[in-house]
Short mmCIF file of C-alpha atoms in Angstrom, two decimals:
data_model
loop_
_atom_site.label_atom_id
_atom_site.label_comp_id
_atom_site.label_asym_id
_atom_site.label_seq_id
_atom_site.Cartn_x
_atom_site.Cartn_y
_atom_site.Cartn_z
CA THR A 59 -18.23 -2.46 -9.96
CA ALA A 60 -16.77 0.84 -8.76
CA GLY A 61 -14.69 -0.66 -5.95
CA ILE A 62 -13.34 2.31 -4.01
CA THR A 63 -13.86 5.92 -4.97
CA GLN A 64 -12.13 8.96 -3.53
CA ALA A 65 -12.90 12.64 -3.84
CA PRO A 66 -11.54 15.06 -4.73
CA THR A 67 -8.89 13.84 -7.19
CA SER A 68 -6.67 16.73 -6.27
CA GLN A 69 -6.87 19.86 -4.13
CA ILE A 70 -4.81 22.91 -3.29
CA LEU A 71 -5.51 24.09 0.24
CA ALA A 72 -4.37 27.13 2.18
CA ALA A 73 -2.59 26.40 5.45
CA GLY A 74 -4.92 26.63 8.42
CA ARG A 75 -8.01 25.61 6.45
CA SER A 76 -9.91 22.41 7.12
CA MET A 77 -10.74 19.77 4.58
CA THR A 78 -12.44 16.38 4.38
CA LEU A 79 -11.25 13.72 1.96
CA ARG A 80 -14.02 11.36 1.01
CA CYS A 81 -13.79 7.62 0.53
CA THR A 82 -16.57 5.20 -0.40
CA GLN A 83 -16.40 1.47 -1.10
CA ASP A 84 -19.11 -0.80 -2.50
CA MET A 85 -17.53 -4.17 -1.71
CA ARG A 86 -19.06 -4.44 1.78
CA HIS A 87 -15.57 -4.74 3.23
CA ASN A 88 -15.32 -4.56 7.00
CA ALA A 89 -11.90 -2.91 7.27
CA MET A 90 -10.89 0.44 5.81
CA TYR A 91 -7.65 2.42 5.90
CA TRP A 92 -6.16 5.80 5.15
CA TYR A 93 -2.56 6.03 3.99
CA ARG A 94 -0.31 8.83 2.89
CA GLN A 95 2.40 8.29 0.31
CA ASP A 96 5.40 10.59 0.10
CA LEU A 97 8.32 10.41 -2.30
CA GLY A 98 11.03 8.07 -1.05
CA LEU A 99 8.90 6.74 1.80
CA GLY A 100 6.66 3.74 2.04
CA LEU A 101 2.92 4.06 2.48
CA ARG A 102 2.23 5.19 6.04
CA LEU A 103 -0.98 4.32 7.84
CA ILE A 104 -2.86 7.32 9.25
CA HIS A 105 -6.02 5.74 10.66
CA TYR A 106 -7.91 2.52 10.20
CA SER A 107 -11.30 1.02 10.97
CA ASN A 108 -11.87 -2.68 11.66
CA THR A 109 -15.63 -2.37 11.25
CA ALA A 110 -18.37 0.25 11.15
CA GLY A 111 -18.46 2.23 14.38
CA THR A 112 -14.80 1.64 15.32
CA THR A 113 -11.60 3.47 14.40
CA GLY A 114 -7.95 3.23 15.40
CA LYS A 115 -4.75 5.22 15.09
CA GLY A 116 -2.03 4.21 12.69
CA GLU A 117 1.59 5.26 12.43
CA VAL A 118 1.03 8.98 11.68
CA PRO A 119 -2.38 10.06 13.08
CA ASP A 120 -1.55 13.56 14.34
CA GLY A 121 -3.49 16.30 12.57
CA TYR A 122 -6.04 13.87 11.12
CA SER A 123 -9.35 12.46 12.28
CA VAL A 124 -11.71 9.85 10.85
CA SER A 125 -15.21 8.50 11.38
CA ARG A 126 -16.93 5.31 10.30
CA ALA A 127 -20.67 5.82 10.60
CA ASN A 128 -21.49 3.02 8.15
CA THR A 129 -19.76 0.22 6.24
CA ASP A 130 -19.27 2.11 2.99
CA ASP A 131 -17.86 5.51 3.97
CA PHE A 132 -14.62 6.45 5.70
CA PRO A 133 -13.91 10.21 5.51
CA LEU A 134 -10.58 11.70 6.57
CA THR A 135 -10.57 15.22 8.02
CA LEU A 136 -7.70 17.64 8.33
CA ALA A 137 -8.81 20.13 10.98
CA SER A 138 -6.15 22.77 10.30
CA ALA A 139 -3.90 21.90 7.38
CA VAL A 140 -0.14 22.42 7.47
CA PRO A 141 2.36 22.26 4.56
CA SER A 142 3.80 18.95 5.88
CA GLN A 143 0.45 17.36 5.09
CA THR A 144 1.12 17.84 1.38
CA SER A 145 0.99 14.28 0.07
CA VAL A 146 -0.94 11.73 -1.93
CA TYR A 147 -3.65 10.14 0.18
CA PHE A 148 -4.92 6.65 -0.51
CA CYS A 149 -7.99 5.04 0.96
CA ALA A 150 -8.07 1.23 1.02
CA SER A 151 -10.36 -1.54 2.17
CA SER A 152 -10.15 -5.25 2.89
CA ASP A 153 -12.57 -7.95 3.93
CA SER A 154 -10.98 -8.07 7.36
CA ARG A 155 -7.97 -6.56 9.06
CA THR A 156 -5.92 -9.72 8.90
CA ALA A 157 -4.24 -11.31 5.94
CA ASP A 158 -6.67 -10.17 3.27
CA GLU A 159 -5.44 -8.14 0.33
CA GLN A 160 -6.21 -4.46 0.44
CA PHE A 161 -7.97 -2.73 -2.43
CA PHE A 162 -6.96 0.87 -3.02
CA GLY A 163 -8.82 3.91 -4.26
CA PRO A 164 -7.29 6.13 -6.98
CA GLY A 165 -5.86 8.59 -4.47
CA THR A 166 -6.20 12.29 -3.65
CA ARG A 167 -3.28 14.59 -4.35
CA LEU A 168 -3.30 17.32 -1.70
CA THR A 169 -1.09 20.40 -1.71
CA VAL A 170 -1.08 22.65 1.35
CA LEU A 171 0.39 26.09 0.78
CA GLY B 185 12.07 -0.34 15.13
CA GLN B 186 10.40 -1.89 12.10
CA ASN B 187 12.15 -1.76 8.78
CA ILE B 188 11.58 -2.93 5.22
CA ASP B 189 14.47 -2.62 2.76
CA GLN B 190 14.27 -2.91 -0.99
CA PRO B 191 16.38 -1.39 -3.79
CA THR B 192 15.29 2.05 -4.91
CA GLU B 193 15.53 1.41 -8.63
CA MET B 194 16.33 -1.42 -11.04
CA THR B 195 16.66 -1.59 -14.81
CA ALA B 196 16.00 -4.64 -16.98
CA THR B 197 15.51 -5.51 -20.64
CA GLU B 198 12.26 -6.49 -22.29
CA GLY B 199 11.95 -10.29 -22.43
CA ALA B 200 14.44 -10.85 -19.62
CA ILE B 201 14.02 -11.93 -15.98
CA VAL B 202 14.41 -9.66 -12.95
CA GLN B 203 14.46 -10.39 -9.22
CA ILE B 204 13.45 -7.70 -6.74
CA ASN B 205 14.63 -8.36 -3.19
CA CYS B 206 13.04 -7.33 0.08
CA THR B 207 14.46 -7.76 3.58
CA TYR B 208 12.49 -7.01 6.69
CA GLN B 209 12.76 -6.58 10.44
CA THR B 210 9.36 -6.31 12.07
CA SER B 211 7.70 -6.97 15.41
CA GLY B 212 6.04 -10.23 14.53
CA PHE B 213 5.15 -11.65 11.15
CA ASN B 214 1.76 -12.54 9.72
CA GLY B 215 2.63 -12.60 6.07
CA LEU B 216 4.31 -10.63 3.30
CA PHE B 217 2.63 -8.89 0.39
CA TRP B 218 3.85 -7.61 -2.95
CA TYR B 219 1.96 -4.84 -4.73
CA GLN B 220 2.48 -3.21 -8.10
CA GLN B 221 2.04 0.53 -8.53
CA HIS B 222 2.16 2.26 -11.90
CA ALA B 223 3.11 5.93 -11.85
CA GLY B 224 0.20 8.10 -10.76
CA GLU B 225 -1.99 5.12 -9.94
CA ALA B 226 -3.04 3.11 -6.90
CA PRO B 227 -1.19 0.00 -5.70
CA THR B 228 -2.64 -3.32 -6.85
CA PHE B 229 -2.15 -6.71 -5.19
CA LEU B 230 0.31 -9.18 -6.69
CA SER B 231 1.04 -11.87 -4.11
CA TYR B 232 0.89 -12.98 -0.49
CA ASN B 233 3.32 -15.35 1.24
CA VAL B 234 3.00 -16.60 4.81
CA LEU B 235 4.89 -19.90 4.56
CA ASP B 236 8.46 -20.42 3.35
CA GLY B 237 8.86 -21.23 -0.29
CA LEU B 238 7.97 -20.12 -3.77
CA GLU B 239 4.50 -19.09 -4.94
CA GLU B 240 4.09 -18.94 -8.71
CA LYS B 241 1.41 -16.96 -10.48
CA GLY B 242 1.89 -16.73 -14.22
CA ARG B 243 4.93 -14.63 -15.09
CA PHE B 244 5.29 -13.51 -11.46
CA SER B 245 6.65 -15.58 -8.57
CA SER B 246 7.26 -14.64 -4.96
CA PHE B 247 9.60 -16.33 -2.51
CA LEU B 248 9.76 -16.14 1.28
CA SER B 249 12.32 -17.19 3.88
CA ARG B 250 11.02 -16.29 7.33
CA SER B 251 14.24 -17.35 9.11
CA LYS B 252 16.24 -14.92 6.96
CA GLY B 253 13.64 -12.12 6.93
CA TYR B 254 13.85 -12.17 3.17
CA SER B 255 11.57 -12.25 0.16
CA TYR B 256 11.93 -11.71 -3.55
CA LEU B 257 9.61 -11.06 -6.43
CA LEU B 258 10.63 -12.69 -9.71
CA LEU B 259 9.29 -11.32 -12.96
CA LYS B 260 9.80 -13.41 -16.11
CA GLU B 261 9.42 -12.54 -19.80
CA LEU B 262 9.42 -8.85 -18.98
CA GLN B 263 7.06 -6.62 -20.90
CA MET B 264 7.11 -2.85 -21.21
CA LYS B 265 3.89 -2.68 -19.17
CA ASP B 266 5.82 -4.15 -16.22
CA SER B 267 7.52 -0.78 -15.79
CA ALA B 268 6.20 0.24 -12.37
CA SER B 269 7.10 0.40 -8.71
CA TYR B 270 6.94 -2.81 -6.73
CA LEU B 271 6.05 -2.48 -3.05
CA CYS B 272 6.95 -5.02 -0.38
CA ALA B 273 4.82 -4.96 2.78
CA VAL B 274 4.87 -7.08 5.95
CA LEU B 275 1.88 -7.72 8.20
CA ASP B 276 3.19 -7.36 11.75
CA SER B 277 1.98 -8.87 15.03
CA ASN B 278 -0.74 -6.18 15.33
CA TYR B 279 -1.95 -6.96 11.80
CA GLN B 280 -0.67 -3.62 10.59
CA LEU B 281 0.97 -3.50 7.16
CA ILE B 282 4.50 -2.09 7.24
CA TRP B 283 5.48 -0.88 3.77
CA GLY B 284 8.82 -0.59 2.04
CA ALA B 285 9.53 2.52 -0.02
CA GLY B 286 9.18 0.53 -3.24
CA THR B 287 11.46 -0.47 -6.10
CA LYS B 288 11.05 1.43 -9.35
CA LEU B 289 11.54 -1.01 -12.22
CA ILE B 290 12.53 0.45 -15.59
CA ILE B 291 12.15 -1.82 -18.62
CA LYS B 292 14.22 -1.01 -21.70
CA PRO B 293 13.47 -2.36 -25.18
#
């Protein structure tokens, strides 16, 4: 079972360019999440989705957008990248957005220059 | 504001026992999670506590005191593969996970 996959594994992006980080899960989980992880800080929630067709803002949503057209896919788009968006991005999913454990993808390391 | 505190780094010896503490101040409480994260990898689930007391799972145990806003993760019979970061996270009243910065555990032979 693949679980959660993310693409690309890593990317160097010029400031001002747009980019979509892809996330796909095969566990039929209802809830999905995007986090960023920066050195010395805890994981910070960017956006989440309770179920297909719905999305919500997390702690640090500015500069990012998401969509949830189906259960499996939850892409994260940076419309116009800035250097402060340099980070490791993790996609996660859980059966529901309550007390269920979250399963994480392998992460995307993004550098914005 | 919401806050999760845990030590930045700890060192322990192979075969020994180590306790990693976590204190929290959050708007509401719906449970506390511990995750393990090896360098360059994704976090993986270790434990979940919602009631006070100790939950034991093999070499790992997790304790919760809701009145004190306190939890710890206890690792016994340490192995070199336990070298990793350990993340404490609290599920708040909006069912959003608030994460600590993690404790990097270094195991020495």
